[in-house]
Amino acid sequence: GQQVMQIPQYQHVQEGEDFTTYCNSSTTLSNIQWYKQRPGGHPVFLIQLVKSGEVKKQKRLTFQFGEAKKNSSLHITATQTTDVGTYFCAGGRANNLFFGTGTRLTVIP
Amino acid sequence: DVKVTQSSRYLVKRTGEKVFLECVQDMDHENMFWYRQDPGLGLRLIYFSYDVKMKEKGDIPEGYSVSREKKERFSLILESASTNQTSMYLCASSFPTGGGETQYFGPGTRLLVL
């Protein structure tokens, strides 16, 4: 069954609005990774979080790993049209990587 | 830069045909993976391999087999293609990053089974 749940499945935002996608696991993860897949493209690694409560930033993107290492979030501030795509979280556990179902982001100019 | 290539971007096959999807990586990665991606279902792991001639079933191995005769090459085989195997197939490879394994994906093969 699905080990890592991700919500929402779809999100439409006006350009300039913020966007957040959430990732939840029923079990403790050793790490959380985030990937971005542009339309027509393949998933590309963005970042990995390993420590409990860790927060990392990449320009307008903020990634958080929960204290219990069971959940994570990706927040984009002031979205741009270049942010469109599907964002996947992937939880690492026991040498395996479990991908979430992804959140497809559409940015309306 | 890690490069993962897949033999075809688009493929059209008929029901019952045997289908080979090839994946090659050039970074000497031990681990290689095959996923299928369907709308609303995300990435589902079909098979993976941690070394040459080793293979492990993923979440949805039924109807598929794999072959890893060389470290850089991981093949996915559909013995008798069916219409429910129409999907996007993604290959990935990885190396350990200490606490997890970052995966590098190929461009994908979009397979249509008629």
Tab-separated table of C-alpha atoms in Angstrom, chain A residues 73-108:
chain	number	residue	atom	x	y	z
A	73	SER	CA	6.370	20.261	3.563
A	74	LEU	CA	7.500	22.299	0.609
A	75	HIS	CA	6.480	25.943	0.527
A	76	ILE	CA	6.978	28.215	-2.456
A	77	THR	CA	6.749	31.953	-1.845
A	78	ALA	CA	5.393	34.201	-4.602
A	79	THR	CA	5.021	31.557	-7.276
A	80	GLN	CA	6.216	32.177	-10.821
A	81	THR	CA	5.214	30.469	-14.056
A	82	THR	CA	8.540	28.630	-13.997
A	83	ASP	CA	7.355	26.820	-10.862
A	84	VAL	CA	4.764	24.772	-12.774
A	85	GLY	CA	5.153	21.040	-12.566
A	86	THR	CA	4.579	18.130	-10.245
A	87	TYR	CA	6.361	18.068	-6.913
A	88	PHE	CA	7.075	14.698	-5.354
A	89	CYS	CA	8.246	13.911	-1.889
A	90	ALA	CA	10.066	10.650	-1.290
A	91	GLY	CA	10.624	9.118	2.107
A	92	GLY	CA	13.701	7.038	2.723
A	93	ARG	CA	13.499	4.027	4.992
A	94	ALA	CA	15.482	0.783	5.172
A	95	ASN	CA	17.421	1.526	1.987
A	96	ASN	CA	14.197	2.078	0.091
A	97	LEU	CA	12.663	5.265	-1.212
A	98	PHE	CA	8.883	5.624	-1.129
A	99	PHE	CA	7.469	8.275	-3.426
A	100	GLY	CA	4.384	10.277	-2.653
A	101	THR	CA	1.655	10.645	-5.255
A	102	GLY	CA	2.801	14.145	-6.145
A	103	THR	CA	1.188	17.568	-6.240
A	104	ARG	CA	0.644	19.083	-9.641
A	105	LEU	CA	1.070	22.855	-9.496
A	106	THR	CA	-0.446	25.138	-12.093
A	107	VAL	CA	0.443	28.820	-12.012
A	108	ILE	CA	-1.962	31.176	-13.728
